[in-house]
mmCIF file of C-alpha atoms in Angstrom:
data_model
loop_
_atom_site.group_PDB
_atom_site.id
_atom_site.type_symbol
_atom_site.label_atom_id
_atom_site.label_comp_id
_atom_site.label_asym_id
_atom_site.label_seq_id
_atom_site.Cartn_x
_atom_site.Cartn_y
_atom_site.Cartn_z
ATOM 1 C CA LEU K 720 -9.747 -30.159 -25.975
ATOM 2 C CA ARG K 721 -7.444 -27.550 -24.502
ATOM 3 C CA SER K 722 -9.017 -24.818 -22.397
ATOM 4 C CA ARG K 723 -8.357 -21.343 -23.748
ATOM 5 C CA SER K 724 -6.526 -19.182 -21.221
ATOM 6 C CA PRO K 725 -6.010 -15.439 -21.538
ATOM 7 C CA GLY K 726 -2.633 -14.462 -22.889
ATOM 8 C CA ARG K 727 -0.103 -12.287 -21.110
ATOM 9 C CA ALA K 728 -1.215 -9.205 -23.039
ATOM 10 C CA ARG K 729 -4.759 -9.561 -21.691
ATOM 11 C CA ARG K 730 -3.545 -10.200 -18.139
ATOM 12 C CA THR K 731 -1.383 -7.056 -18.187
ATOM 13 C CA ASN K 732 -3.923 -4.931 -20.057
ATOM 14 C CA ALA K 733 -4.978 -2.753 -17.104
ATOM 15 C CA SER K 734 -1.440 -1.899 -16.001
ATOM 16 C CA ARG K 735 -0.278 -1.211 -19.564
ATOM 17 C CA ARG K 736 -3.320 0.997 -20.158
ATOM 18 C CA SER K 737 -2.591 3.005 -17.017
ATOM 19 C CA CYS K 738 1.040 3.543 -18.053
ATOM 20 C CA LEU K 739 0.113 4.568 -21.602
ATOM 21 C CA VAL K 740 -2.548 7.051 -20.480
ATOM 22 C CA ALA K 741 -0.007 8.598 -18.108
ATOM 23 C CA ARG K 742 2.604 8.690 -20.868
ATOM 24 C CA PHE K 743 0.213 10.483 -23.210
ATOM 25 C CA GLY K 744 -0.301 13.108 -20.487
ATOM 26 C CA ASP K 745 3.459 13.406 -20.022
ATOM 27 C CA ILE K 746 3.962 13.998 -23.760
ATOM 28 C CA TYR K 747 1.461 16.854 -23.570
ATOM 29 C CA ALA K 748 3.285 18.386 -20.606
ATOM 30 C CA GLU K 749 6.858 17.805 -21.788
ATOM 31 C CA GLU K 750 7.579 16.952 -25.440
ATOM 32 C CA ARG K 751 4.722 19.154 -26.691
ATOM 33 C CA LEU K 752 6.049 22.173 -24.794
ATOM 34 C CA ASP K 753 9.592 21.474 -25.993
ATOM 35 C CA ALA K 754 8.319 21.330 -29.575
ATOM 36 C CA GLU K 755 6.339 24.555 -29.105
ATOM 37 C CA THR K 756 9.411 26.351 -27.738
ATOM 38 C CA LEU K 757 11.497 25.103 -30.656
ATOM 39 C CA LEU K 758 8.931 26.088 -33.272
ATOM 40 C CA ARG K 759 8.579 29.574 -31.798
ATOM 41 C CA THR K 760 12.211 30.244 -32.756
ATOM 42 C CA TYR K 761 11.181 29.871 -36.417
ATOM 43 C CA ILE K 762 7.522 30.940 -36.415
ATOM 44 C CA SER K 763 6.135 33.988 -34.609
ATOM 45 C CA ASP K 764 2.474 33.051 -35.163
ATOM 46 C CA ILE K 765 1.422 31.014 -32.092
ATOM 47 C CA GLU K 766 -1.703 29.767 -33.870
ATOM 48 C CA MET K 767 0.414 28.234 -36.640
ATOM 49 C CA VAL K 768 2.747 26.688 -34.056
ATOM 50 C CA GLN K 769 -0.165 25.084 -32.213
ATOM 51 C CA ARG K 770 -1.766 23.894 -35.450
ATOM 52 C CA ILE K 771 1.507 22.242 -36.465
ATOM 53 C CA ILE K 772 1.749 20.387 -33.150
ATOM 54 C CA TYR K 773 -1.887 19.266 -33.252
ATOM 55 C CA ILE K 774 -1.570 17.977 -36.808
ATOM 56 C CA ALA K 775 1.667 16.208 -35.837
ATOM 57 C CA ALA K 776 -0.288 14.397 -33.107
ATOM 58 C CA VAL K 777 -3.131 13.435 -35.467
ATOM 59 C CA GLU K 778 -0.760 12.232 -38.185
ATOM 60 C CA SER K 779 1.342 10.310 -35.665
ATOM 61 C CA PHE K 780 -1.665 8.310 -34.492
ATOM 62 C CA HIS K 781 -2.705 7.675 -38.096
ATOM 63 C CA ALA K 782 0.761 6.457 -39.103
ATOM 64 C CA ALA K 783 1.169 4.296 -35.994
ATOM 65 C CA LYS K 784 -2.234 2.654 -36.447
ATOM 66 C CA MET K 785 -1.433 1.844 -40.074
ATOM 67 C CA ALA K 786 1.932 0.390 -39.051
ATOM 68 C CA TYR K 787 0.271 -1.653 -36.304
ATOM 69 C CA ARG K 788 -2.272 -3.159 -38.707
ATOM 70 C CA GLN K 789 0.473 -4.162 -41.142
ATOM 71 C CA PHE K 790 2.660 -5.536 -38.336
ATOM 72 C CA LYS K 791 -0.259 -7.560 -36.935
ATOM 73 C CA ILE K 792 -1.032 -9.099 -40.330
ATOM 74 C CA ARG K 793 2.593 -10.242 -40.719
ATOM 75 C CA VAL K 794 2.679 -11.720 -37.208
ATOM 76 C CA ARG K 795 -0.660 -13.524 -37.679
ATOM 77 C CA ASP K 796 0.475 -14.992 -41.010
ATOM 78 C CA THR K 797 3.669 -16.272 -39.398
ATOM 79 C CA LEU K 798 2.160 -17.661 -36.185
ATOM 80 C CA SER K 799 -0.817 -19.297 -37.902
ATOM 81 C CA LEU K 800 1.521 -21.776 -39.613
ATOM 82 C CA GLY K 801 2.365 -23.567 -36.363
ATOM 83 C CA HIS K 802 -0.077 -22.331 -33.734
ATOM 84 C CA SER K 803 -1.651 -24.956 -31.474
ATOM 85 C CA GLY K 804 -2.530 -23.117 -28.270
ATOM 86 C CA PRO K 805 -3.278 -23.136 -25.405
ATOM 87 C CA GLU K 806 -4.254 -19.504 -26.041
ATOM 88 C CA SER K 807 -6.198 -18.441 -29.101
ATOM 89 C CA LEU K 808 -4.310 -17.362 -32.227
ATOM 90 C CA GLU K 809 -5.432 -13.755 -31.689
ATOM 91 C CA ASP K 810 -4.078 -13.796 -28.133
ATOM 92 C CA ALA K 811 -0.826 -15.344 -29.354
ATOM 93 C CA VAL K 812 -0.500 -12.586 -31.960
ATOM 94 C CA LEU K 813 -1.169 -9.903 -29.362
ATOM 95 C CA ASP K 814 1.301 -11.434 -26.901
ATOM 96 C CA TYR K 815 3.985 -11.538 -29.591
ATOM 97 C CA ILE K 816 3.441 -7.879 -30.520
ATOM 98 C CA VAL K 817 3.525 -6.755 -26.874
ATOM 99 C CA ARG K 818 6.755 -8.697 -26.284
ATOM 100 C CA HIS K 819 8.376 -7.426 -29.484
ATOM 101 C CA GLU K 820 7.256 -3.802 -29.745
ATOM 102 C CA ASP K 821 10.909 -2.931 -30.328
ATOM 103 C CA LEU K 822 10.463 -4.398 -33.838
ATOM 104 C CA TYR K 823 8.090 -1.545 -34.697
ATOM 105 C CA ASP K 824 9.741 0.633 -37.346
ATOM 106 C CA VAL K 825 9.039 3.899 -35.563
ATOM 107 C CA GLN K 826 11.372 5.851 -37.847
ATOM 108 C CA GLY K 827 9.313 4.741 -40.826
ATOM 109 C CA SER K 828 6.230 6.194 -39.154
ATOM 110 C CA VAL K 829 8.082 9.427 -38.324
ATOM 111 C CA ASN K 830 9.049 9.793 -41.976
ATOM 112 C CA GLU K 831 5.446 9.146 -43.034
ATOM 113 C CA VAL K 832 4.153 11.793 -40.619
ATOM 114 C CA ILE K 833 6.611 14.387 -41.921
ATOM 115 C CA ARG K 834 5.643 13.593 -45.521
ATOM 116 C CA SER K 835 1.970 14.066 -44.670
ATOM 117 C CA MET K 836 2.646 17.324 -42.850
ATOM 118 C CA ASN K 837 4.609 18.688 -45.793
ATOM 119 C CA ILE K 838 1.527 18.510 -48.005
ATOM 120 C CA ASN K 839 -1.049 19.593 -45.402
ATOM 121 C CA PRO K 840 -2.681 22.835 -46.628
ATOM 122 C CA LYS K 841 -3.514 24.043 -43.096
ATOM 123 C CA ILE K 842 0.088 24.436 -41.972
ATOM 124 C CA SER K 843 3.210 26.007 -43.380
ATOM 125 C CA PHE K 844 6.842 26.250 -42.409
ATOM 126 C CA PRO K 845 9.737 28.487 -43.466
ATOM 127 C CA PRO K 846 11.208 26.826 -46.579
ATOM 128 C CA GLU K 847 14.699 26.623 -45.089
ATOM 129 C CA ILE K 848 13.423 24.532 -42.151
ATOM 130 C CA ASP K 849 11.900 21.045 -42.095
ATOM 131 C CA PHE K 850 9.293 19.494 -39.804
ATOM 132 C CA ILE K 851 12.043 17.076 -38.782
ATOM 133 C CA VAL K 852 12.918 19.617 -36.064
ATOM 134 C CA ILE K 853 9.984 18.247 -34.032
ATOM 135 C CA SER K 854 10.774 14.600 -34.802
ATOM 136 C CA ASN K 855 11.266 13.842 -31.095
ATOM 137 C CA LEU K 856 7.632 14.755 -30.389
ATOM 138 C CA ILE K 857 6.457 12.777 -33.416
ATOM 139 C CA ARG K 858 8.531 9.735 -32.442
ATOM 140 C CA GLU K 859 7.159 9.638 -28.895
ATOM 141 C CA LEU K 860 3.586 10.053 -30.137
ATOM 142 C CA CYS K 861 4.050 7.239 -32.658
ATOM 143 C CA ARG K 862 5.435 4.943 -29.974
ATOM 144 C CA VAL K 863 2.603 5.548 -27.532
ATOM 145 C CA ALA K 864 -0.028 5.348 -30.298
ATOM 146 C CA PHE K 865 1.367 2.003 -31.507
ATOM 147 C CA SER K 866 1.355 0.600 -27.965
ATOM 148 C CA MET K 867 -2.209 1.821 -27.436
ATOM 149 C CA GLN K 868 -3.321 -0.436 -30.300
ATOM 150 C CA THR K 869 -2.302 -3.486 -28.229
ATOM 151 C CA LEU K 870 -4.848 -2.619 -25.529
ATOM 152 C CA ILE K 871 -8.301 -4.195 -25.286
ATOM 153 C CA PRO K 872 -10.076 -2.040 -26.301
ATOM 154 C CA PRO K 873 -7.451 0.098 -28.072
ATOM 155 C CA LEU K 874 -7.145 3.797 -27.273
ATOM 156 C CA ASP K 875 -7.365 6.463 -29.946
ATOM 157 C CA ILE K 876 -7.632 10.223 -30.275
ATOM 158 C CA ALA K 877 -10.827 12.137 -31.004
ATOM 159 C CA PHE K 878 -11.487 13.386 -34.510
ATOM 160 C CA GLY K 879 -11.594 17.190 -34.504
ATOM 161 C CA THR K 880 -12.456 19.751 -37.162
ATOM 162 C CA ASP K 881 -12.175 23.524 -37.239
ATOM 163 C CA GLY K 882 -15.567 25.103 -36.634
ATOM 164 C CA GLU K 883 -17.027 22.166 -34.706
ATOM 165 C CA LEU K 884 -19.235 22.817 -31.696
ATOM 166 C CA PHE K 885 -17.063 23.109 -28.577
ATOM 167 C CA SER K 886 -17.552 20.172 -26.213
ATOM 168 C CA GLU K 887 -16.918 20.683 -22.494
ATOM 169 C CA THR K 888 -16.608 16.927 -22.042
ATOM 170 C CA LYS K 889 -13.949 16.586 -24.741
ATOM 171 C CA TYR K 890 -11.797 19.722 -24.489
ATOM 172 C CA HIS K 891 -10.409 22.337 -22.162
ATOM 173 C CA ARG K 892 -10.445 25.877 -23.547
ATOM 174 C CA SER K 893 -7.067 27.530 -24.004
ATOM 175 C CA SER K 894 -6.434 30.580 -21.821
ATOM 176 C CA ASP K 895 -6.584 32.916 -24.845
ATOM 177 C CA SER K 896 -10.011 31.630 -25.932
ATOM 178 C CA ASP K 897 -13.188 33.652 -26.102
ATOM 179 C CA PHE K 898 -15.068 31.830 -23.344
ATOM 180 C CA THR K 899 -18.433 32.943 -24.749
ATOM 181 C CA ALA K 900 -17.732 31.427 -28.179
ATOM 182 C CA VAL K 901 -19.389 28.103 -28.944
ATOM 183 C CA LEU K 902 -17.283 27.022 -31.949
ATOM 184 C CA VAL K 903 -13.739 25.679 -32.063
ATOM 185 C CA ALA K 904 -11.411 27.944 -34.044
ATOM 186 C CA TYR K 905 -8.611 25.359 -33.969
ATOM 187 C CA HIS K 906 -7.277 22.546 -31.799
ATOM 188 C CA VAL K 907 -4.183 22.576 -29.603
ATOM 189 C CA TRP K 908 -4.174 18.919 -28.465
ATOM 190 C CA PRO K 909 -6.443 15.949 -29.172
ATOM 191 C CA ALA K 910 -8.646 14.238 -26.605
ATOM 192 C CA LEU K 911 -7.803 10.624 -25.766
ATOM 193 C CA MET K 912 -10.695 8.217 -26.261
ATOM 194 C CA GLU K 913 -11.691 4.677 -25.346
ATOM 195 C CA ASN K 914 -14.784 3.326 -27.108
ATOM 196 C CA ASP K 915 -15.926 6.900 -27.811
ATOM 197 C CA ILE K 916 -15.564 7.844 -24.139
ATOM 198 C CA VAL K 917 -13.139 10.630 -23.209
ATOM 199 C CA ILE K 918 -10.229 9.391 -21.074
ATOM 200 C CA LEU K 919 -8.177 12.590 -21.173
ATOM 201 C CA LYS K 920 -9.503 15.926 -22.374
ATOM 202 C CA GLY K 921 -7.751 17.711 -25.214
ATOM 203 C CA LYS K 922 -7.382 21.464 -25.631
ATOM 204 C CA ALA K 923 -9.015 23.781 -28.128
ATOM 205 C CA VAL K 924 -9.205 27.502 -28.903
ATOM 206 C CA THR K 925 -12.656 29.057 -29.206
ATOM 207 C CA LYS K 926 -13.162 32.406 -30.926
ATOM 208 C CA ARG K 927 -16.040 34.295 -32.454
#
């Protein structure tokens, strides 16, 4: 009997997690602001701009998670034909995905996000412009979301709805919020979660 040893993905989990959490923070500080500046040239309503960016983040995580599940199934089907160890099949699958993340069809996810945004009733865009103008933000979010699925446990974003009770542990209030309001009017950025525990707070707008 061979002893099962942890794969490379498990051994590097902590360092990869640290890098991905930092990258998610960088996207908030850099690509998100770039996208907001770009959108403001087309849309004067800051609430609509922030809604668009938040929904782009939510849809990016959804698309990347779907792509990861499909990618993992294909890898498992392929590796199971000749796998003999010493690591478990699941660890071998995870190691392969971590080593070959460049095979992730990120553009396919970007296209899926834009399609979803085009039919989202909460956001609108001038008809002569397309959500593709913020594809750089979407692409970076998809990449980091896909990589976060290779962590043990995986990282995800919090589910948020308009009108939910504002949570101090999950969100920062935006500077233009009514700080006495207890309900979220809309979200600016999602919180990052690990097993339902907040890793990085998101941002929300509270109004009466």
